[in-house]
Amino acid sequence: SGSVLVEGNFTLQGNTSSHGVIAMGGTIAVQGNIAVGSRAMGSTTTLLVNGSGNQTYTATGGRWPRLTVDKPAGTTFTPLDAPNLNTYGFRLLSGDFTAPTGTFSLIEVQANVDIFTFTGGNYFHNDGTLRFAMATSVVNARTHSIVLSEPLIVSNLVFTGGNSSGHNTTYALSVSGSGAVQALGDFTMVNSGSGTLVLNGGEIEVQGDIAIGTGATGGTTQLKLAGRGDQYLSRTGGTAPVGSWTLAKESGQVVLDTAFPLSGASQDV
């Protein structure tokens, strides 16, 4: 596939309220600043951020293509006007990336792809929420992977998604690599449509509360509760991941807000 080099700034935005713009295939390498606005519809193009100096991004609506940050060490890619950021996929290979203060959503519709990769550089959560969401209307199951060789520290973590056409589709999210996930705030696992959610592999350390809801159907991921204050567990439906659960608290209690069954056949607590 081909590539385009943008030595200056890049903007992706639809020109009317009824016409969107889609970037499909290839790579667009941008060395300046990036702005994505309403009616941008993302898709399969790789948007490569690789300028030699500091770069900013503006996200006022729409959805980004797959985003890759591969900048020289010590240079930054930071939000200028971006309360939320929605993208098809994300890779941080080198350089410093600062997430938005609101919600950073990964909304991939393709099957069997790496949706989030962190193998170098620095990821700054900016007190926002990292949200993994599958959005599809087809019947086929979807599997996405989080690939980490660096520790990923986030504020709040959400695993959601669903099928918009009523199909009982399974959405599996797999955590792999040597890096662990640490949520300084809350962790939520609940679907946003029909279908089921499965969380496999790796370990997630949570320092806030955990909420499990409709559509959650377990998975092998291990959970560690390590907050200094009280942590609340609640379940409004579904099944929590059935990997081992570890209490590693220096202070505070784990409080059951609701009945919270752990139902793995060989599950350790």
PDB file of C-alpha atoms in Angstrom:
ATOM      1  CA  SER A   1       0.000   0.000   0.000  1.00  0.00           C
ATOM      2  CA  GLY A   2       1.085   3.551  -0.654  1.00  0.00           C
ATOM      3  CA  SER A   3       2.045   6.385   1.680  1.00  0.00           C
ATOM      4  CA  VAL A   4       1.699  10.148   1.816  1.00  0.00           C
ATOM      5  CA  LEU A   5       4.110  12.479   3.632  1.00  0.00           C
ATOM      6  CA  VAL A   6       2.635  15.673   5.092  1.00  0.00           C
ATOM      7  CA  GLU A   7       5.434  18.027   6.106  1.00  0.00           C
ATOM      8  CA  GLY A   8       2.970  20.500   7.603  1.00  0.00           C
ATOM      9  CA  ASN A   9      -0.444  20.124   9.250  1.00  0.00           C
ATOM     10  CA  PHE A  10      -3.179  17.602   8.427  1.00  0.00           C
ATOM     11  CA  THR A  11      -6.972  18.027   8.773  1.00  0.00           C
ATOM     12  CA  LEU A  12      -9.646  15.337   8.379  1.00  0.00           C
ATOM     13  CA  GLN A  13     -13.240  16.607   8.501  1.00  0.00           C
ATOM     14  CA  GLY A  14     -16.483  16.289   6.557  1.00  0.00           C
ATOM     15  CA  ASN A  15     -17.668  19.438   4.817  1.00  0.00           C
ATOM     16  CA  THR A  16     -21.406  19.190   5.568  1.00  0.00           C
ATOM     17  CA  SER A  17     -23.664  17.696   8.220  1.00  0.00           C
ATOM     18  CA  SER A  18     -24.690  14.877   5.858  1.00  0.00           C
ATOM     19  CA  HIS A  19     -21.461  13.944   4.079  1.00  0.00           C
ATOM     20  CA  GLY A  20     -18.623  12.169   5.856  1.00  0.00           C
ATOM     21  CA  VAL A  21     -15.039  11.529   4.851  1.00  0.00           C
ATOM     22  CA  ILE A  22     -13.282   8.151   5.115  1.00  0.00           C
ATOM     23  CA  ALA A  23      -9.538   7.452   4.943  1.00  0.00           C
ATOM     24  CA  MET A  24      -8.939   3.909   3.683  1.00  0.00           C
ATOM     25  CA  GLY A  25      -5.666   2.072   3.212  1.00  0.00           C
ATOM     26  CA  GLY A  26      -2.034   3.110   3.185  1.00  0.00           C
ATOM     27  CA  THR A  27      -0.211   5.477   5.527  1.00  0.00           C
ATOM     28  CA  ILE A  28      -0.359   9.238   5.996  1.00  0.00           C
ATOM     29  CA  ALA A  29       2.776  10.413   7.825  1.00  0.00           C
ATOM     30  CA  VAL A  30       2.306  13.817   9.442  1.00  0.00           C
ATOM     31  CA  GLN A  31       5.140  15.985  10.724  1.00  0.00           C
ATOM     32  CA  GLY A  32       2.985  18.911  11.803  1.00  0.00           C
ATOM     33  CA  ASN A  33      -0.194  19.178  13.857  1.00  0.00           C
ATOM     34  CA  ILE A  34      -3.359  17.130  13.319  1.00  0.00           C
ATOM     35  CA  ALA A  35      -7.024  18.172  13.488  1.00  0.00           C
ATOM     36  CA  VAL A  36      -9.932  15.736  13.149  1.00  0.00           C
ATOM     37  CA  GLY A  37     -13.495  17.029  13.230  1.00  0.00           C
ATOM     38  CA  SER A  38     -17.126  16.149  12.702  1.00  0.00           C
ATOM     39  CA  ARG A  39     -18.090  13.609  10.041  1.00  0.00           C
ATOM     40  CA  ALA A  40     -14.594  12.121   9.938  1.00  0.00           C
ATOM     41  CA  MET A  41     -15.243   8.380   9.775  1.00  0.00           C
ATOM     42  CA  GLY A  42     -11.802   6.903  10.373  1.00  0.00           C
ATOM     43  CA  SER A  43     -11.287   3.521   8.701  1.00  0.00           C
ATOM     44  CA  THR A  44      -8.153   1.566   7.810  1.00  0.00           C
ATOM     45  CA  THR A  45      -5.560   4.219   6.960  1.00  0.00           C
ATOM     46  CA  THR A  46      -2.614   4.477   9.359  1.00  0.00           C
ATOM     47  CA  LEU A  47      -2.106   8.032  10.559  1.00  0.00           C
ATOM     48  CA  LEU A  48       1.588   8.129  11.481  1.00  0.00           C
ATOM     49  CA  VAL A  49       2.772  10.881  13.823  1.00  0.00           C
ATOM     50  CA  ASN A  50       6.536  11.109  13.296  1.00  0.00           C
ATOM     51  CA  GLY A  51       7.598  14.746  13.331  1.00  0.00           C
ATOM     52  CA  SER A  52      11.020  15.592  14.756  1.00  0.00           C
ATOM     53  CA  GLY A  53       9.562  18.256  17.064  1.00  0.00           C
ATOM     54  CA  ASN A  54       6.587  18.567  19.378  1.00  0.00           C
ATOM     55  CA  GLN A  55       3.155  18.081  17.764  1.00  0.00           C
ATOM     56  CA  THR A  56      -0.418  18.737  18.905  1.00  0.00           C
ATOM     57  CA  TYR A  57      -3.791  17.252  18.067  1.00  0.00           C
ATOM     58  CA  THR A  58      -7.301  18.670  17.950  1.00  0.00           C
ATOM     59  CA  ALA A  59     -10.310  16.344  18.107  1.00  0.00           C
ATOM     60  CA  THR A  60     -13.681  18.105  17.945  1.00  0.00           C
ATOM     61  CA  GLY A  61     -15.734  15.137  16.744  1.00  0.00           C
ATOM     62  CA  GLY A  62     -15.692  12.248  14.326  1.00  0.00           C
ATOM     63  CA  ARG A  63     -13.441   9.220  14.410  1.00  0.00           C
ATOM     64  CA  TRP A  64      -9.735   8.973  13.641  1.00  0.00           C
ATOM     65  CA  PRO A  65      -8.118   6.351  11.426  1.00  0.00           C
ATOM     66  CA  ARG A  66      -5.633   4.019  13.109  1.00  0.00           C
ATOM     67  CA  LEU A  67      -3.156   6.185  14.978  1.00  0.00           C
ATOM     68  CA  THR A  68       0.572   5.417  15.346  1.00  0.00           C
ATOM     69  CA  VAL A  69       2.943   7.620  17.356  1.00  0.00           C
ATOM     70  CA  ASP A  70       6.597   6.988  16.473  1.00  0.00           C
ATOM     71  CA  LYS A  71       8.510  10.135  17.357  1.00  0.00           C
ATOM     72  CA  PRO A  72      12.077  10.810  18.529  1.00  0.00           C
ATOM     73  CA  ALA A  73      12.563  10.311  22.257  1.00  0.00           C
ATOM     74  CA  GLY A  74      11.655  13.402  24.272  1.00  0.00           C
ATOM     75  CA  THR A  75       9.259  14.887  21.710  1.00  0.00           C
ATOM     76  CA  THR A  76       5.532  15.095  22.436  1.00  0.00           C
ATOM     77  CA  PHE A  77       2.117  14.583  20.856  1.00  0.00           C
ATOM     78  CA  THR A  78      -0.326  16.435  23.104  1.00  0.00           C
ATOM     79  CA  PRO A  79      -3.966  17.587  22.973  1.00  0.00           C
ATOM     80  CA  LEU A  80      -4.621  21.212  22.005  1.00  0.00           C
ATOM     81  CA  ASP A  81      -8.439  21.012  21.875  1.00  0.00           C
ATOM     82  CA  ALA A  82      -9.457  17.399  22.390  1.00  0.00           C
ATOM     83  CA  PRO A  83     -11.822  16.609  25.255  1.00  0.00           C
ATOM     84  CA  ASN A  84     -12.341  13.146  23.726  1.00  0.00           C
ATOM     85  CA  LEU A  85     -10.533  11.073  21.125  1.00  0.00           C
ATOM     86  CA  ASN A  86     -12.110   8.250  19.093  1.00  0.00           C
ATOM     87  CA  THR A  87      -9.856   6.124  16.903  1.00  0.00           C
ATOM     88  CA  TYR A  88      -9.862   2.776  15.130  1.00  0.00           C
ATOM     89  CA  GLY A  89      -6.622   1.660  16.762  1.00  0.00           C
ATOM     90  CA  PHE A  90      -3.560   3.009  18.550  1.00  0.00           C
ATOM     91  CA  ARG A  91       0.171   2.233  18.617  1.00  0.00           C
ATOM     92  CA  LEU A  92       2.780   4.027  20.719  1.00  0.00           C
ATOM     93  CA  LEU A  93       6.267   3.019  19.580  1.00  0.00           C
ATOM     94  CA  SER A  94       8.374   5.996  20.709  1.00  0.00           C
ATOM     95  CA  GLY A  95       7.933   9.586  21.853  1.00  0.00           C
ATOM     96  CA  ASP A  96       5.538  10.971  24.458  1.00  0.00           C
ATOM     97  CA  PHE A  97       1.752  10.725  24.005  1.00  0.00           C
ATOM     98  CA  THR A  98      -0.756  12.531  26.214  1.00  0.00           C
ATOM     99  CA  ALA A  99      -4.330  11.217  26.139  1.00  0.00           C
ATOM    100  CA  PRO A 100      -7.361  13.534  26.310  1.00  0.00           C
ATOM    101  CA  THR A 101      -8.837  14.605  29.631  1.00  0.00           C
ATOM    102  CA  GLY A 102     -12.177  12.980  28.779  1.00  0.00           C
ATOM    103  CA  THR A 103     -12.442   9.592  27.069  1.00  0.00           C
ATOM    104  CA  PHE A 104      -9.947   7.944  24.734  1.00  0.00           C
ATOM    105  CA  SER A 105     -12.039   5.371  22.837  1.00  0.00           C
ATOM    106  CA  LEU A 106     -10.726   2.534  20.684  1.00  0.00           C
ATOM    107  CA  ILE A 107     -13.603   1.577  18.372  1.00  0.00           C
ATOM    108  CA  GLU A 108     -12.349  -1.000  15.878  1.00  0.00           C
ATOM    109  CA  VAL A 109     -14.776  -2.881  13.631  1.00  0.00           C
ATOM    110  CA  GLN A 110     -12.288  -5.221  11.964  1.00  0.00           C
ATOM    111  CA  ALA A 111     -11.786  -8.709  13.417  1.00  0.00           C
ATOM    112  CA  ASN A 112      -8.554 -10.177  14.805  1.00  0.00           C
ATOM    113  CA  VAL A 113      -6.404  -7.040  14.982  1.00  0.00           C
ATOM    114  CA  ASP A 114      -4.178  -5.387  17.580  1.00  0.00           C
ATOM    115  CA  ILE A 115      -6.312  -2.524  18.837  1.00  0.00           C
ATOM    116  CA  PHE A 116      -3.778  -1.034  21.281  1.00  0.00           C
ATOM    117  CA  THR A 117       0.018  -1.452  21.201  1.00  0.00           C
ATOM    118  CA  PHE A 118       2.479   0.132  23.638  1.00  0.00           C
ATOM    119  CA  THR A 119       6.066  -0.928  23.090  1.00  0.00           C
ATOM    120  CA  GLY A 120       8.048   2.277  23.671  1.00  0.00           C
ATOM    121  CA  GLY A 121       7.861   5.923  24.632  1.00  0.00           C
ATOM    122  CA  ASN A 122       5.692   7.348  27.413  1.00  0.00           C
ATOM    123  CA  TYR A 123       1.903   7.197  27.777  1.00  0.00           C
ATOM    124  CA  PHE A 124       0.339   9.923  29.946  1.00  0.00           C
ATOM    125  CA  HIS A 125      -3.282   9.244  30.889  1.00  0.00           C
ATOM    126  CA  ASN A 126      -4.144  12.902  31.689  1.00  0.00           C
ATOM    127  CA  ASP A 127      -6.783  11.778  34.242  1.00  0.00           C
ATOM    128  CA  GLY A 128      -9.020  10.563  31.416  1.00  0.00           C
ATOM    129  CA  THR A 129     -10.731   7.240  30.712  1.00  0.00           C
ATOM    130  CA  LEU A 130      -9.369   4.583  28.352  1.00  0.00           C
ATOM    131  CA  ARG A 131     -12.293   2.805  26.697  1.00  0.00           C
ATOM    132  CA  PHE A 132     -12.224  -0.301  24.495  1.00  0.00           C
ATOM    133  CA  ALA A 133     -15.394  -0.713  22.462  1.00  0.00           C
ATOM    134  CA  MET A 134     -16.418  -2.925  19.575  1.00  0.00           C
ATOM    135  CA  ALA A 135     -19.077  -1.552  17.256  1.00  0.00           C
ATOM    136  CA  THR A 136     -20.479  -3.867  14.592  1.00  0.00           C
ATOM    137  CA  SER A 137     -23.726  -4.989  13.032  1.00  0.00           C
ATOM    138  CA  VAL A 138     -22.500  -8.322  11.605  1.00  0.00           C
ATOM    139  CA  VAL A 139     -22.947 -11.726  13.220  1.00  0.00           C
ATOM    140  CA  ASN A 140     -19.279 -12.790  13.269  1.00  0.00           C
ATOM    141  CA  ALA A 141     -17.317 -12.775  16.539  1.00  0.00           C
ATOM    142  CA  ARG A 142     -14.579 -10.199  17.059  1.00  0.00           C
ATOM    143  CA  THR A 143     -11.221 -10.538  18.845  1.00  0.00           C
ATOM    144  CA  HIS A 144      -8.968  -7.566  19.550  1.00  0.00           C
ATOM    145  CA  SER A 145      -5.592  -7.540  21.283  1.00  0.00           C
ATOM    146  CA  ILE A 146      -3.807  -5.198  23.667  1.00  0.00           C
ATOM    147  CA  VAL A 147      -0.059  -5.707  23.194  1.00  0.00           C
ATOM    148  CA  LEU A 148       2.171  -4.286  25.929  1.00  0.00           C
ATOM    149  CA  SER A 149       5.907  -4.395  26.526  1.00  0.00           C
ATOM    150  CA  GLU A 150       5.668  -1.350  28.799  1.00  0.00           C
ATOM    151  CA  PRO A 151       3.487  -0.865  31.906  1.00  0.00           C
ATOM    152  CA  LEU A 152       0.272   0.886  30.892  1.00  0.00           C
ATOM    153  CA  ILE A 153      -0.998   3.246  33.601  1.00  0.00           C
ATOM    154  CA  VAL A 154      -4.469   4.704  33.038  1.00  0.00           C
ATOM    155  CA  SER A 155      -6.930   6.625  35.161  1.00  0.00           C
ATOM    156  CA  ASN A 156     -10.200   4.777  34.501  1.00  0.00           C
ATOM    157  CA  LEU A 157     -10.591   1.686  32.308  1.00  0.00           C
ATOM    158  CA  VAL A 158     -13.753   0.607  30.461  1.00  0.00           C
ATOM    159  CA  PHE A 159     -14.360  -2.523  28.395  1.00  0.00           C
ATOM    160  CA  THR A 160     -17.628  -2.290  26.488  1.00  0.00           C
ATOM    161  CA  GLY A 161     -19.164  -2.723  23.038  1.00  0.00           C
ATOM    162  CA  GLY A 162     -22.021  -4.535  21.465  1.00  0.00           C
ATOM    163  CA  ASN A 163     -23.877  -5.521  18.343  1.00  0.00           C
ATOM    164  CA  SER A 164     -26.226  -2.906  16.939  1.00  0.00           C
ATOM    165  CA  SER A 165     -28.325  -5.437  14.991  1.00  0.00           C
ATOM    166  CA  GLY A 166     -29.299  -7.723  17.847  1.00  0.00           C
ATOM    167  CA  HIS A 167     -26.879 -10.559  17.046  1.00  0.00           C
ATOM    168  CA  ASN A 168     -25.417 -12.481  19.973  1.00  0.00           C
ATOM    169  CA  THR A 169     -21.851 -11.642  18.895  1.00  0.00           C
ATOM    170  CA  THR A 170     -18.898 -12.383  21.180  1.00  0.00           C
ATOM    171  CA  TYR A 171     -16.361  -9.594  21.571  1.00  0.00           C
ATOM    172  CA  ALA A 172     -13.097 -10.861  23.081  1.00  0.00           C
ATOM    173  CA  LEU A 173     -10.344  -8.541  24.271  1.00  0.00           C
ATOM    174  CA  SER A 174      -6.955 -10.182  24.854  1.00  0.00           C
ATOM    175  CA  VAL A 175      -4.106  -8.721  26.918  1.00  0.00           C
ATOM    176  CA  SER A 176      -0.615  -9.955  25.985  1.00  0.00           C
ATOM    177  CA  GLY A 177       3.049  -9.053  26.392  1.00  0.00           C
ATOM    178  CA  SER A 178       5.317  -8.312  29.347  1.00  0.00           C
ATOM    179  CA  GLY A 179       3.610  -5.082  30.383  1.00  0.00           C
ATOM    180  CA  ALA A 180       0.755  -4.943  32.904  1.00  0.00           C
ATOM    181  CA  VAL A 181      -2.287  -2.665  33.036  1.00  0.00           C
ATOM    182  CA  GLN A 182      -2.762  -0.460  36.089  1.00  0.00           C
ATOM    183  CA  ALA A 183      -5.998   1.510  36.573  1.00  0.00           C
ATOM    184  CA  LEU A 184      -5.570   4.237  39.202  1.00  0.00           C
ATOM    185  CA  GLY A 185      -9.334   4.695  39.209  1.00  0.00           C
ATOM    186  CA  ASP A 186     -12.261   2.421  38.326  1.00  0.00           C
ATOM    187  CA  PHE A 187     -12.665  -0.581  36.035  1.00  0.00           C
ATOM    188  CA  THR A 188     -15.983  -1.252  34.261  1.00  0.00           C
ATOM    189  CA  MET A 189     -16.974  -4.230  32.075  1.00  0.00           C
ATOM    190  CA  VAL A 190     -20.477  -4.027  30.543  1.00  0.00           C
ATOM    191  CA  ASN A 191     -21.854  -4.255  27.029  1.00  0.00           C
ATOM    192  CA  SER A 192     -23.540  -1.402  25.167  1.00  0.00           C
ATOM    193  CA  GLY A 193     -25.693  -3.521  22.854  1.00  0.00           C
ATOM    194  CA  SER A 194     -26.458  -7.172  22.341  1.00  0.00           C
ATOM    195  CA  GLY A 195     -23.793  -9.863  22.532  1.00  0.00           C
ATOM    196  CA  THR A 196     -21.181 -10.869  25.105  1.00  0.00           C
ATOM    197  CA  LEU A 197     -17.799  -9.607  26.332  1.00  0.00           C
ATOM    198  CA  VAL A 198     -14.810 -11.813  27.220  1.00  0.00           C
ATOM    199  CA  LEU A 199     -11.555 -10.527  28.747  1.00  0.00           C
ATOM    200  CA  ASN A 200      -8.563 -12.863  28.368  1.00  0.00           C
ATOM    201  CA  GLY A 201      -4.911 -12.882  29.393  1.00  0.00           C
ATOM    202  CA  GLY A 202      -2.655 -10.648  31.432  1.00  0.00           C
ATOM    203  CA  GLU A 203      -3.339  -8.884  34.695  1.00  0.00           C
ATOM    204  CA  ILE A 204      -5.190  -5.669  35.494  1.00  0.00           C
ATOM    205  CA  GLU A 205      -4.415  -3.869  38.736  1.00  0.00           C
ATOM    206  CA  VAL A 206      -7.300  -1.707  39.929  1.00  0.00           C
ATOM    207  CA  GLN A 207      -7.020   0.944  42.632  1.00  0.00           C
ATOM    208  CA  GLY A 208     -10.618   2.141  42.437  1.00  0.00           C
ATOM    209  CA  ASP A 209     -13.957   0.356  42.164  1.00  0.00           C
ATOM    210  CA  ILE A 210     -14.937  -2.539  39.887  1.00  0.00           C
ATOM    211  CA  ALA A 211     -18.331  -2.733  38.164  1.00  0.00           C
ATOM    212  CA  ILE A 212     -19.455  -5.792  36.161  1.00  0.00           C
ATOM    213  CA  GLY A 213     -22.631  -5.550  34.092  1.00  0.00           C
ATOM    214  CA  THR A 214     -24.829  -7.125  31.467  1.00  0.00           C
ATOM    215  CA  GLY A 215     -23.022  -9.031  28.722  1.00  0.00           C
ATOM    216  CA  ALA A 216     -19.820  -9.705  30.667  1.00  0.00           C
ATOM    217  CA  THR A 217     -19.023 -13.415  30.345  1.00  0.00           C
ATOM    218  CA  GLY A 218     -15.752 -13.834  32.202  1.00  0.00           C
ATOM    219  CA  GLY A 219     -12.411 -14.666  30.633  1.00  0.00           C
ATOM    220  CA  THR A 220      -8.987 -15.605  31.978  1.00  0.00           C
ATOM    221  CA  THR A 221      -7.629 -12.148  32.913  1.00  0.00           C
ATOM    222  CA  GLN A 222      -6.361 -11.805  36.475  1.00  0.00           C
ATOM    223  CA  LEU A 223      -7.491  -8.900  38.665  1.00  0.00           C
ATOM    224  CA  LYS A 224      -5.483  -7.297  41.469  1.00  0.00           C
ATOM    225  CA  LEU A 225      -7.101  -4.923  43.985  1.00  0.00           C
ATOM    226  CA  ALA A 226      -4.413  -2.569  45.261  1.00  0.00           C
ATOM    227  CA  GLY A 227      -6.085   0.716  46.202  1.00  0.00           C
ATOM    228  CA  ARG A 228      -5.159   2.457  49.473  1.00  0.00           C
ATOM    229  CA  GLY A 229      -8.769   3.359  50.245  1.00  0.00           C
ATOM    230  CA  ASP A 230     -11.985   1.357  50.278  1.00  0.00           C
ATOM    231  CA  GLN A 231     -12.814  -0.340  46.982  1.00  0.00           C
ATOM    232  CA  TYR A 232     -16.346  -1.283  45.997  1.00  0.00           C
ATOM    233  CA  LEU A 233     -17.332  -4.310  43.897  1.00  0.00           C
ATOM    234  CA  SER A 234     -20.706  -4.239  42.164  1.00  0.00           C
ATOM    235  CA  ARG A 235     -22.457  -6.516  39.691  1.00  0.00           C
ATOM    236  CA  THR A 236     -25.652  -5.691  37.807  1.00  0.00           C
ATOM    237  CA  GLY A 237     -25.424  -8.749  35.536  1.00  0.00           C
ATOM    238  CA  GLY A 238     -22.979 -10.926  33.679  1.00  0.00           C
ATOM    239  CA  THR A 239     -19.894 -12.731  34.958  1.00  0.00           C
ATOM    240  CA  ALA A 240     -16.607 -11.215  36.103  1.00  0.00           C
ATOM    241  CA  PRO A 241     -13.299 -12.481  34.651  1.00  0.00           C
ATOM    242  CA  VAL A 242     -12.510 -15.892  36.144  1.00  0.00           C
ATOM    243  CA  GLY A 243      -8.734 -15.562  36.422  1.00  0.00           C
ATOM    244  CA  SER A 244      -7.202 -15.281  39.886  1.00  0.00           C
ATOM    245  CA  TRP A 245      -8.198 -12.284  42.002  1.00  0.00           C
ATOM    246  CA  THR A 246      -5.540 -10.881  44.345  1.00  0.00           C
ATOM    247  CA  LEU A 247      -5.973  -8.510  47.282  1.00  0.00           C
ATOM    248  CA  ALA A 248      -2.780  -6.458  47.667  1.00  0.00           C
ATOM    249  CA  LYS A 249      -4.036  -3.543  49.756  1.00  0.00           C
ATOM    250  CA  GLU A 250      -1.916  -1.639  52.249  1.00  0.00           C
ATOM    251  CA  SER A 251      -5.026  -0.022  53.746  1.00  0.00           C
ATOM    252  CA  GLY A 252      -8.769   0.194  53.246  1.00  0.00           C
ATOM    253  CA  GLN A 253     -11.332  -2.525  52.667  1.00  0.00           C
ATOM    254  CA  VAL A 254     -12.935  -4.335  49.759  1.00  0.00           C
ATOM    255  CA  VAL A 255     -16.680  -3.717  50.052  1.00  0.00           C
ATOM    256  CA  LEU A 256     -19.363  -5.734  48.266  1.00  0.00           C
ATOM    257  CA  ASP A 257     -21.960  -3.289  46.995  1.00  0.00           C
ATOM    258  CA  THR A 258     -23.939  -6.227  45.577  1.00  0.00           C
ATOM    259  CA  ALA A 259     -23.631  -9.993  45.432  1.00  0.00           C
ATOM    260  CA  PHE A 260     -20.428 -10.589  43.467  1.00  0.00           C
ATOM    261  CA  PRO A 261     -19.924 -14.259  42.540  1.00  0.00           C
ATOM    262  CA  LEU A 262     -16.536 -15.463  41.319  1.00  0.00           C
ATOM    263  CA  SER A 263     -17.437 -18.575  39.396  1.00  0.00           C
ATOM    264  CA  GLY A 264     -14.287 -19.948  37.741  1.00  0.00           C
ATOM    265  CA  ALA A 265     -13.862 -23.714  38.112  1.00  0.00           C
ATOM    266  CA  SER A 266     -10.251 -23.326  39.310  1.00  0.00           C
ATOM    267  CA  GLN A 267     -10.358 -19.688  40.309  1.00  0.00           C
ATOM    268  CA  ASP A 268      -8.113 -18.526  43.168  1.00  0.00           C
ATOM    269  CA  VAL A 269      -8.697 -15.531  45.429  1.00  0.00           C
TER     270      VAL A 269
END
